[in-house]
Coordinates of C-alpha atoms in Angstrom, one line a residue:
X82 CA 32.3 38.4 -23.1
X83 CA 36.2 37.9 -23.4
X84 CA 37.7 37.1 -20.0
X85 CA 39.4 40.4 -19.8
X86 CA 36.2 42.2 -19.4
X87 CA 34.8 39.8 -17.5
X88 CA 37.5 40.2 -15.0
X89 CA 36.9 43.8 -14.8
X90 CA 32.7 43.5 -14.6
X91 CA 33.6 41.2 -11.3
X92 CA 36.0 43.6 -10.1
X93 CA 33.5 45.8 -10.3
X94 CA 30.4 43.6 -9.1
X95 CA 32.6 42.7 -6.2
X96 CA 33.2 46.8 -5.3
X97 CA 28.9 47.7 -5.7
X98 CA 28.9 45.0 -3.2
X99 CA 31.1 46.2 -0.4
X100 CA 29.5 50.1 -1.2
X101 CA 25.8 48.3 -0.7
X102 CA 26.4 47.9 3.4
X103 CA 27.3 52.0 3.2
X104 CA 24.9 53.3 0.3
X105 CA 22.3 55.8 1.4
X106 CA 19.5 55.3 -1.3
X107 CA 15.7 56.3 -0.3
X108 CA 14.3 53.8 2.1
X109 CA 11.6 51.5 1.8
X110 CA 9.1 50.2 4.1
X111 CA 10.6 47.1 5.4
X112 CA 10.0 43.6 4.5
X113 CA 11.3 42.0 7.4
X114 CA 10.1 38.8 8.6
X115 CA 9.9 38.1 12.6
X116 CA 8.6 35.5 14.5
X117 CA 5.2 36.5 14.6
X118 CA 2.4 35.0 17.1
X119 CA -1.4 35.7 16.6
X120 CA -3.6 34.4 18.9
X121 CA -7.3 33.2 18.7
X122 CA -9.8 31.3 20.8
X123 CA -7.7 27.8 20.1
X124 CA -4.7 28.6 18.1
X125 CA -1.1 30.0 18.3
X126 CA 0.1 31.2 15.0
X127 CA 3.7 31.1 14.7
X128 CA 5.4 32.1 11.9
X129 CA 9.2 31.0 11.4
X130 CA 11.5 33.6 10.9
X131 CA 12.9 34.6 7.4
X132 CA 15.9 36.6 7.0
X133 CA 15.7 40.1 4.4
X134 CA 18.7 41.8 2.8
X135 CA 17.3 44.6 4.2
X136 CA 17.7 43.3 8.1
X137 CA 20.8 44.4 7.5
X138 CA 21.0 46.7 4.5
X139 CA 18.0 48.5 5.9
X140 CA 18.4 51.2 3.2
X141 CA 18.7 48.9 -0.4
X142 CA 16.5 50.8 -3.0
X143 CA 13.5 48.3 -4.4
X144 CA 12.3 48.0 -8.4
X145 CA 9.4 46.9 -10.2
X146 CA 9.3 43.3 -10.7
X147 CA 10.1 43.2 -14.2
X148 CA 7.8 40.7 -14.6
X149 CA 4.7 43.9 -15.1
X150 CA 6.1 44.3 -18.3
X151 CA 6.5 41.1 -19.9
X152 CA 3.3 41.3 -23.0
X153 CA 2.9 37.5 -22.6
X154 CA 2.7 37.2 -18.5
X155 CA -0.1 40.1 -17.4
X156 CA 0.0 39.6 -13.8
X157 CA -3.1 39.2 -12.7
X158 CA -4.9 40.6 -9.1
X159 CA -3.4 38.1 -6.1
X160 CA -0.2 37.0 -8.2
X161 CA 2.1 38.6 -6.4
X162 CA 2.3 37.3 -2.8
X163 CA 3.3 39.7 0.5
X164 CA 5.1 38.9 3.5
X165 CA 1.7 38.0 4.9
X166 CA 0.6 35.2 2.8
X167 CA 1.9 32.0 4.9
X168 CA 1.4 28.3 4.4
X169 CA 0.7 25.9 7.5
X170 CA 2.8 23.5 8.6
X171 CA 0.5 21.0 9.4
X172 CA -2.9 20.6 8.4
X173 CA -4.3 17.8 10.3
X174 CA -5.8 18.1 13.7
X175 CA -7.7 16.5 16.0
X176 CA -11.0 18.7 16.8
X177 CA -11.8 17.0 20.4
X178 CA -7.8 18.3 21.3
X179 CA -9.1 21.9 20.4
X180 CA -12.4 22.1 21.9
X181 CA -13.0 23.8 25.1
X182 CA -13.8 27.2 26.2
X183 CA -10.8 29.5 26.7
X184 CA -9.6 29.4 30.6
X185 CA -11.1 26.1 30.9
X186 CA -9.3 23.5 32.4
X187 CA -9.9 21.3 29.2
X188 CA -8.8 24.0 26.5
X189 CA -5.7 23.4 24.8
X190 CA -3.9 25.9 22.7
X191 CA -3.0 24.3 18.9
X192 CA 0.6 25.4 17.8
X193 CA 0.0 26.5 14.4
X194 CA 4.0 26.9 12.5
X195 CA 3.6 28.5 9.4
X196 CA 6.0 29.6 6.3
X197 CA 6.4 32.2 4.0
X198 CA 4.8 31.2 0.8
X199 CA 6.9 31.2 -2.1
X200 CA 6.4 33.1 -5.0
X201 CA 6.8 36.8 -6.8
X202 CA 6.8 39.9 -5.5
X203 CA 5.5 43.0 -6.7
X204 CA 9.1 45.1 -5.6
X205 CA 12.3 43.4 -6.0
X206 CA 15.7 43.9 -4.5
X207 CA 18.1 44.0 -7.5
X208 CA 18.6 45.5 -10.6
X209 CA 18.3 43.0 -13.2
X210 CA 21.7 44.6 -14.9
X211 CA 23.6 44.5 -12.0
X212 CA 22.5 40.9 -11.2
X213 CA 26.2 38.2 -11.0
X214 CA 24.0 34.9 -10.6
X215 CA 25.7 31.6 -9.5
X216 CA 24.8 28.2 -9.5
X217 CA 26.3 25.3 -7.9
X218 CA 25.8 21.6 -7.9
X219 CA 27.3 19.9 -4.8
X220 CA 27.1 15.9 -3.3
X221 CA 25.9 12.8 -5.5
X222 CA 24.0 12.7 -8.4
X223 CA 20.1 12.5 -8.5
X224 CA 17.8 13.0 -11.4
X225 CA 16.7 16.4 -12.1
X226 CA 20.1 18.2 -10.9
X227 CA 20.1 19.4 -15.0
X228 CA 16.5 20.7 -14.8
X229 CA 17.0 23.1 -11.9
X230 CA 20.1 24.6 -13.9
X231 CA 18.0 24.7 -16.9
X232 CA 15.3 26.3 -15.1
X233 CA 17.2 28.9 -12.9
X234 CA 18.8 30.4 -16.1
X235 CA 15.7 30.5 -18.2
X236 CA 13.5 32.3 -15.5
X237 CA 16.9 34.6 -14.7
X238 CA 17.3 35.2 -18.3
X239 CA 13.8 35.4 -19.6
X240 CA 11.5 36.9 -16.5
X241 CA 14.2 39.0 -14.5
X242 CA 16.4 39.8 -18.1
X243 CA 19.3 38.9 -16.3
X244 CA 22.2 38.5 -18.4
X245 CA 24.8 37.2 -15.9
X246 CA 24.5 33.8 -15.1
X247 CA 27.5 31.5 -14.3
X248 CA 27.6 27.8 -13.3
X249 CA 30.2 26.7 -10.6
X250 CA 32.1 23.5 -11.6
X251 CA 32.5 20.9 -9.2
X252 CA 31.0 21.7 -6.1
X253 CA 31.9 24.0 -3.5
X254 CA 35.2 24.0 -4.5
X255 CA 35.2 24.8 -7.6
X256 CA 34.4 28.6 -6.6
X257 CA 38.2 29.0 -4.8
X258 CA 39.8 26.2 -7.8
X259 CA 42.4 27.7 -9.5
X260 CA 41.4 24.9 -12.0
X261 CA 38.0 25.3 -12.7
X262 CA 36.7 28.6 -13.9
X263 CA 33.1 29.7 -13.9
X264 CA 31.0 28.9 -17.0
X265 CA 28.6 31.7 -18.7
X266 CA 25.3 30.5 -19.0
X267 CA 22.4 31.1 -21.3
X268 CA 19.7 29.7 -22.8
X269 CA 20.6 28.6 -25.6
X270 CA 23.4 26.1 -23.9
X271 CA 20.5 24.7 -21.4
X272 CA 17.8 24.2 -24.1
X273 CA 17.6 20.8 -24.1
X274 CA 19.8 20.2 -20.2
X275 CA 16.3 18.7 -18.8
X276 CA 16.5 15.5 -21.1
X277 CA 19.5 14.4 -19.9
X278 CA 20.8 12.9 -16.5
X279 CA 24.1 14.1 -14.2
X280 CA 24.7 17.6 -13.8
X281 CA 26.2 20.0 -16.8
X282 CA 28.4 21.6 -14.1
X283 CA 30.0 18.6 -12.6
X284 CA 29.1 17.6 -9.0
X285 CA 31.8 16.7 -5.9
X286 CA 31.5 16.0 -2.6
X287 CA 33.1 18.0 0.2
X288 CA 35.8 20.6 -0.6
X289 CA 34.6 23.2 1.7
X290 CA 36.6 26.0 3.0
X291 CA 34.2 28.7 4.3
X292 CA 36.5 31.6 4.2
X293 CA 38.0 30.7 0.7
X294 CA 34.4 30.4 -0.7
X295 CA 32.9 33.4 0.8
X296 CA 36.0 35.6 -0.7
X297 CA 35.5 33.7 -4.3
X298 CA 31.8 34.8 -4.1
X299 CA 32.9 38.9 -3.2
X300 CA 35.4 38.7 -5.3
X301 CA 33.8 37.7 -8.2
X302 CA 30.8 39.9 -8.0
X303 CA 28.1 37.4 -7.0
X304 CA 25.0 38.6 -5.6
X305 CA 22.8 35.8 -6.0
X306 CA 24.1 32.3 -5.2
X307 CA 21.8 29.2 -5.3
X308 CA 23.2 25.5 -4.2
X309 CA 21.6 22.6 -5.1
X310 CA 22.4 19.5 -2.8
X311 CA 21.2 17.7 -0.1
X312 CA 21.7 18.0 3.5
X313 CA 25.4 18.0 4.1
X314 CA 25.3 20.7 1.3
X315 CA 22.7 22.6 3.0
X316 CA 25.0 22.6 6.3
X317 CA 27.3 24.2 4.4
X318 CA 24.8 26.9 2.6
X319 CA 24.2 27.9 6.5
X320 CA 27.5 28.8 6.9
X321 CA 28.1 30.7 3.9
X322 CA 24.6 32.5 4.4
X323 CA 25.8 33.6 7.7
X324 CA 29.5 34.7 6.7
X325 CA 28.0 36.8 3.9
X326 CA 25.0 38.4 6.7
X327 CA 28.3 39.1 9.2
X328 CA 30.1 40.8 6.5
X329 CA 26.9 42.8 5.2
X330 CA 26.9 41.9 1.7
X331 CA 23.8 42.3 -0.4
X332 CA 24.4 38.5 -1.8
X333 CA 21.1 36.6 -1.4
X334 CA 21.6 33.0 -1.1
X335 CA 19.0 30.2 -1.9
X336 CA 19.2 26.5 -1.5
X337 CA 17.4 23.8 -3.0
X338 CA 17.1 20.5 -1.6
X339 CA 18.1 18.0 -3.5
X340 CA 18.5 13.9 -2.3
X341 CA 17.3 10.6 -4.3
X342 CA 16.2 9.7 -0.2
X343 CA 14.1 11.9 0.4
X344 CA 15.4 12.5 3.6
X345 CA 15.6 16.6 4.0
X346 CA 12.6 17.4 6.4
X347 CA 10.3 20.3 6.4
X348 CA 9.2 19.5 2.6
X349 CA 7.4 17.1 1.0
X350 CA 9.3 15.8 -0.9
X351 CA 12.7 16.4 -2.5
X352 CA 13.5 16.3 -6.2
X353 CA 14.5 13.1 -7.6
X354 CA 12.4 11.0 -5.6
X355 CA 9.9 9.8 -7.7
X356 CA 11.8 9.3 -10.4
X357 CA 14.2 7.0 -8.3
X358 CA 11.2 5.1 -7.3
X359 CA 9.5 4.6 -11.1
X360 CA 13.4 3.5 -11.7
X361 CA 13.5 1.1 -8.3
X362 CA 10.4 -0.4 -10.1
X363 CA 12.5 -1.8 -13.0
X364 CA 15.4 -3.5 -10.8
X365 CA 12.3 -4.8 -8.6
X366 CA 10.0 -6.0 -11.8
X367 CA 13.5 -7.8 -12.6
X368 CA 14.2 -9.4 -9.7
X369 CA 10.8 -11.3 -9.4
X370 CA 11.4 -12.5 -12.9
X371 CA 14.3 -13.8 -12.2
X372 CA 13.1 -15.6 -8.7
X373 CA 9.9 -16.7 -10.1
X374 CA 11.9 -18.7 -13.2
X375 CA 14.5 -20.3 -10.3
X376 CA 13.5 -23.2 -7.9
X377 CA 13.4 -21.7 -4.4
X378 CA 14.5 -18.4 -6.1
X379 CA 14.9 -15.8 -4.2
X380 CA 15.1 -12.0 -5.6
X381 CA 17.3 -9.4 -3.5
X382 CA 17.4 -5.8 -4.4
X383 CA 19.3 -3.2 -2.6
X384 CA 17.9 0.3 -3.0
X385 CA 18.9 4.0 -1.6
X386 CA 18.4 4.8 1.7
X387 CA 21.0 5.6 4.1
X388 CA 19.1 6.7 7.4
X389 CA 15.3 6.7 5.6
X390 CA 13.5 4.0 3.6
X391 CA 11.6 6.2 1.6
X392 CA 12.5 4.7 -1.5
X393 CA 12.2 1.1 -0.6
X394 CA 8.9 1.9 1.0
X395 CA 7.2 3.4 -1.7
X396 CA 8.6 0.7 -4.9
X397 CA 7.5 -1.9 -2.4
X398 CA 3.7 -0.2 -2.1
X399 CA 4.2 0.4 -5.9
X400 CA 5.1 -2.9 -7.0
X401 CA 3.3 -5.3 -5.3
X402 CA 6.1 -7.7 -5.7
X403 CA 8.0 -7.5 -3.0
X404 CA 7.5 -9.9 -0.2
X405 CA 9.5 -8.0 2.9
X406 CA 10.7 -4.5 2.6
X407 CA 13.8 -4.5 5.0
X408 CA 14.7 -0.1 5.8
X409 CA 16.7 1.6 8.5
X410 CA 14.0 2.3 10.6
X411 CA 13.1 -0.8 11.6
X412 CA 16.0 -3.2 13.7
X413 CA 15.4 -6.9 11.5
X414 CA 17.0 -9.8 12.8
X415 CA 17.3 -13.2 11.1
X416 CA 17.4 -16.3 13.0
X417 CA 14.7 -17.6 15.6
X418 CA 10.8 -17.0 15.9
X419 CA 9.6 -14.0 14.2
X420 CA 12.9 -13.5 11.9
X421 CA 13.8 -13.1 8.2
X422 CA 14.5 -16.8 7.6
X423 CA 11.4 -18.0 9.3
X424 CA 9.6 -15.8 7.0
X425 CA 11.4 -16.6 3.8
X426 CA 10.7 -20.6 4.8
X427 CA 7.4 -19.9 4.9
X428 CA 7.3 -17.9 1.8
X429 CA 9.1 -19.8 -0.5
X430 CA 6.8 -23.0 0.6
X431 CA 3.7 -21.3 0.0
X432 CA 5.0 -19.5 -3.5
X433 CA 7.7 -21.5 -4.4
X434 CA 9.9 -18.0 -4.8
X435 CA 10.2 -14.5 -2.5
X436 CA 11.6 -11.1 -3.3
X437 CA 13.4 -9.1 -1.0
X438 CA 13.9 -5.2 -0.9
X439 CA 16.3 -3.9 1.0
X440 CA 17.4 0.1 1.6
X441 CA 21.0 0.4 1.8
X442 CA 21.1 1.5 5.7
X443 CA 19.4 -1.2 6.8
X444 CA 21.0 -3.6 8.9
X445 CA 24.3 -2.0 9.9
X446 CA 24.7 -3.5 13.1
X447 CA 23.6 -7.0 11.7
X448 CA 27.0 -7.1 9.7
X449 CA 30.7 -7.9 11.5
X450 CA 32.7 -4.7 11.9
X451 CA 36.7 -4.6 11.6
X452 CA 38.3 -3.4 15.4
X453 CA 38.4 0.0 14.3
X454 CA 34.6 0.4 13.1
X455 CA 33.5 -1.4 16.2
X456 CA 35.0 1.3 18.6
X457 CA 33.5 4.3 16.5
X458 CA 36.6 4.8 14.0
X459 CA 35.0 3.8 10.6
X460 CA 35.9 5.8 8.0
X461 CA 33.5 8.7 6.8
X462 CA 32.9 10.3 2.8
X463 CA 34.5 13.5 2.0
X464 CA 30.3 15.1 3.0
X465 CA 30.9 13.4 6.6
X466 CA 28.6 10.8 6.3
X467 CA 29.8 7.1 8.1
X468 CA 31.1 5.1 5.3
X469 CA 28.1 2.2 5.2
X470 CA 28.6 -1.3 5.1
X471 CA 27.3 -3.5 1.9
X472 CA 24.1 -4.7 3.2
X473 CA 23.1 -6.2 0.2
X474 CA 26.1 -8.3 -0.3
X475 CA 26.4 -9.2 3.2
X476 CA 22.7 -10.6 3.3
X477 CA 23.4 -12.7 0.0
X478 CA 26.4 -14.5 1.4
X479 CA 23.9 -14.8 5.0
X480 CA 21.0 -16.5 2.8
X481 CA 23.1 -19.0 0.7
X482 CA 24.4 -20.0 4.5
X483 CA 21.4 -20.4 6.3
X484 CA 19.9 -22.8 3.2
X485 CA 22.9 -24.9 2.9
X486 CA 22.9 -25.3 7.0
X487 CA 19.5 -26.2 6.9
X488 CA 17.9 -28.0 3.9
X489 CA 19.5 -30.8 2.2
X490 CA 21.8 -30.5 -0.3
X491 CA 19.8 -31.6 -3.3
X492 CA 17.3 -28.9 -2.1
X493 CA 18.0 -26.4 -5.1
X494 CA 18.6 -22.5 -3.9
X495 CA 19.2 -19.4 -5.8
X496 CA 19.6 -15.8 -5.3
X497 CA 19.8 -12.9 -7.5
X498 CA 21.2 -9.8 -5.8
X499 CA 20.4 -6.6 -8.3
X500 CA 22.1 -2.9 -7.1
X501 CA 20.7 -0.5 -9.5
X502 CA 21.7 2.6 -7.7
X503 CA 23.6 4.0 -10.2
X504 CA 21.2 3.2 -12.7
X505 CA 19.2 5.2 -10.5
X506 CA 20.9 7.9 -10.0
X507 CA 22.0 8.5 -14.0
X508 CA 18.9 8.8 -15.5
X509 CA 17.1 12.1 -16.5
X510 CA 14.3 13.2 -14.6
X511 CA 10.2 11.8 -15.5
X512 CA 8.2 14.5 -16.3
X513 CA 7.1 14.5 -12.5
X514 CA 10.1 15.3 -11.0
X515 CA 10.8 17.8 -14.3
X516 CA 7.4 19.9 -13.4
X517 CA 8.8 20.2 -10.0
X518 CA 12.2 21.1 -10.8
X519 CA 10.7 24.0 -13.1
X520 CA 8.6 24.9 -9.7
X521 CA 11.8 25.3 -7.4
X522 CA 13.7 26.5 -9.3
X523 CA 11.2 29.9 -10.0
X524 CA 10.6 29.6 -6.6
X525 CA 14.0 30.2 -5.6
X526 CA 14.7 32.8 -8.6
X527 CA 11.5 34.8 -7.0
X528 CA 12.9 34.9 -3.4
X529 CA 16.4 35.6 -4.3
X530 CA 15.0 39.0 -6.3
X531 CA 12.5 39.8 -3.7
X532 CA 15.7 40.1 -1.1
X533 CA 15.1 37.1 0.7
X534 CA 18.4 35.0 2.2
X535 CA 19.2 32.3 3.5
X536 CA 16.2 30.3 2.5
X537 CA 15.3 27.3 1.3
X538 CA 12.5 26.7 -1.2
X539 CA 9.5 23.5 -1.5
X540 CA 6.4 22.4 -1.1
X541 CA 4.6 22.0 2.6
X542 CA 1.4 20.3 2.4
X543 CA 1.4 20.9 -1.7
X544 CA 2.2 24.6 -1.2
X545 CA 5.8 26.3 -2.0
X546 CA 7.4 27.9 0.6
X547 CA 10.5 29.5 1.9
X548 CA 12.0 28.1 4.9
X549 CA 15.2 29.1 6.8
X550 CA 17.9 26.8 5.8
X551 CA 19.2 26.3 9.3
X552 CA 15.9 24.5 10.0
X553 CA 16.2 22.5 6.7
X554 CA 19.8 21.8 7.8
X555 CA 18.8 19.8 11.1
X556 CA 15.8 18.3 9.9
X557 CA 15.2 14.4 9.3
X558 CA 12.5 13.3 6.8
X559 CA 12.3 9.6 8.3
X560 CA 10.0 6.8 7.9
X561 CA 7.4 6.8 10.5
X562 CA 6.6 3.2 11.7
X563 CA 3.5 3.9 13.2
X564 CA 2.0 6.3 10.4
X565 CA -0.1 4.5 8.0
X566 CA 2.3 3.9 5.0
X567 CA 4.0 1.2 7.0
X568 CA 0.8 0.1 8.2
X569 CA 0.2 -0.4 4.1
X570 CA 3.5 -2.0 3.4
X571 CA 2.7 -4.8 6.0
X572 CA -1.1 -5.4 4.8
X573 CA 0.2 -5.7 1.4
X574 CA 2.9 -8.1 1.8
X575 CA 2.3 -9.6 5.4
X576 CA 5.8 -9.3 6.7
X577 CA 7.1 -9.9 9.9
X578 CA 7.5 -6.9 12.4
X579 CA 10.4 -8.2 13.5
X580 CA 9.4 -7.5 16.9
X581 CA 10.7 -9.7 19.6
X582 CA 8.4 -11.2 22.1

């Protein structure tokens, strides 16, 4: 397409759009989604609201999925999913909370929250020839940022036969940059994107300016936007969800979580994650190498983790290596009964060498803050986030001083700080992390054509789902110190609790 036409296939993208808010086509049966309650003997049902193009289009005309007439797919009986079809929230109760008889004074009504499931739909919401796809990258890198690409404009281009697909270049800003135009996508360009690490359409952090965006994405014809990023990125996807809802354009706008923490709630897990910690593995296999061939060695490896020590938790579980795993969660100290050096003593006595793991976040207030920091003026990333202190370095320099301050001189002492972030962060997905890229990313492409907005898509309790990005936006994923996983941790390497008595 040479730019000319394209210009004039935006212009007039962007004019369907404004018409779609004043169209009169025949109406469908609505698909919207309310908060619905259903009541039993025990349980409240409630399921979390999702919004609909049509909530505020009421009168958008609906197609065949496209997907009936692909020779190699044949649809079978319970493929396509309804509004009805929901997943649970949680699937774990305790039976003695739930019995009773109803009006007794010992019956207890379970709170059941439930999601939309993810997946196709038998009517869809766009015309495949009319569909202006975007894609957007946004925040730091993490493995598998070039699968979801690749796998957004193979199911658009493939399943839906759209033939529109452009990637946004560095981050939000890159849809207002008079510097960066959008690149046409296909798949021949992405054939082989899931191999490699990094994103093909650049990444940045920050650069948003809601009004600046919102206009880039009307002007330019967009009706179906998906950001990839993590929760600072998602903040912003609630913004630009709303702006589009207020000005009634039929844009559908889907986000997929995306951070090497694991720290977006709601989901199970976030893409990336499992790679970073089959990665964390090699930095950790390293570091006990190098402490077990030193006298008194000691093995320090700082991993990701900048409110959650996902990561750190599960290469310490994984490796078997590690002898303390130090993560935000949990307030460490290091002198007296009960501390770090106390346990390293004892360690390095017993073993003759230790290996610590330690998630980036940890120990901020352990580490001496310039005047400004200390009264709350330390400086923040261009996604907001409090510029963190080096933890890892800090506790090297802390370690070398509390042996030379306390053992002899001769008393030999090494430690070998490793930072493999981004080593991390660089590589290309496993094949893991690439399965479950492929998954969100038709997961997304599926709500977006059904007419859902304003959603994001993942797994709850092993099952995709759609949940409102507002709720993804203010949710935490963090480490539960009294949930079983840290009960492992601590059987397995017989750390301190660092627990003061």
């Amino acid at each position: 397409m040479e730019a000319g036409e394209e210009d004039i296939s935006a212009a007039a993208a962007a004019a369907n759009l404004r018409n779609d808010a004043h169209q009169q086509q025949h109406q469908q049966p609505p698909v919207t989604s309310s908060n619905i309650t259903c009541f039993n003997n025990n349980s409240v049902i409630n399921l979390h609201s999702l919004t609909h193009l049509t909530d505020y289009l009421p009168h958008l005309q609906t197609h065949v999925n496209p997907l009936d007439s692909i020779p190699f797919f044949h649809p079978i009986s319970g493929f396509y999913l309804s509004p009805t079809d929901v997943i649970f929230r949680n699937i774990l109760f305790d039976l003695s909370v739930s019995a009773g008889t109803s009006g007794s004074a010992t019956h207890h009504l379970q709170r059941l929250d439930s999601y939309h499931r993810a997946g196709p739909r038998k009517h869809i919401y766009f015309d495949h020839s009319h569909v202006r796809a975007a894609i957007v990258t946004c925040g730091g890198l993490c493995p598998g940022m070039n699968t979801v690409i690749r796998e957004l404009v193979v199911g658009l281009w493939d399943l839906y036969g759209v033939r529109h697909i452009f990637g946004i270049k560095s981050g939000y800003r890159g849809f207002y940059s008079a510097s960066t135009d959008p690149v046409p996508l296909c798949p021949k360009m992405v054939h082989d994107l899931h191999k490699r690490g990094g994103t093909l359409l650049e990444t940045s952090r920050g650069g948003f300016d809601l009004r600046l965006i919102v206009n880039a994405i009307e002007n330019r014809g967009y009706n179906q936007v998906y950001i990839i990023g993590g929760d600072g990125t998602m903040r912003g996807a609630v913004k630009i969800f709303e702006e589009i809802k207020r000005r009634k354009l039929k844009i559908a706008v889907a986000g997929i979580p995306k951070t090497v923490d694991n720290d977006v709630g709601v989901i199970d897990r976030s893409f990336g994650f499992q790679t970073a910690v089959e990665m964390a593995q090699q930095a950790i296999s390293a570091a006990h190498v190098e402490a077990e061939s030193a006298v008194n060695g000691v093995g320090l490896v700082k991993l990701m983790g900048r409110s959650t020590g996902h990561i750190a938790l599960h290469a310490t579980l994984s490796s078997r290596d590690v002898d303390c795993c130090l993560i935000p969660e949990i307030e460490f100290y290091l002198e007296g009964k009960g501390g770090l050096f106390e346990f390293l003593e004892s360690r390095l006595k017993q073993n003759g060498h230790a290996v610590l793991v330690v998630a980036e976040g940890a120990g901020q207030r352990l580490i001496p803050r310039s005047k400004e920091a200390a009264e709350g003026q330390a400086g923040k990333d261009e996604s907001g986030n409090a510029v963190l202190l080096d933890i890892g370095g800090w506790l090297k320099s802390e370690l070398k001083k509390w042996w030379g301050r306390d053992h002899p001189e001769e008393e030999l002492f090494t430690v070998k700080y490793i930072d493999p972030t981004y080593t991390i962060r660089a590589v290309a997905a496993n094949a893991t992390d690439n399965l479950y890229c492929t998954l969100l990313a038709h997961a997304a492409m599926h709500g977006a054509m059904a007419g859902y907005t304003g959603f994001v898509c993942g797994p709850i309790n092993g099952n995709y789902g759609y949940i409102p990005v507002e709720e993804v936006a203010g949710a935490n994923n963090v480490v539960d110190t009294n949930d079983h996983k840290w009960a492992w941790v601590r059987s397995v390497n017989n750390q301190p609790d660092f627990m003061r008595t």
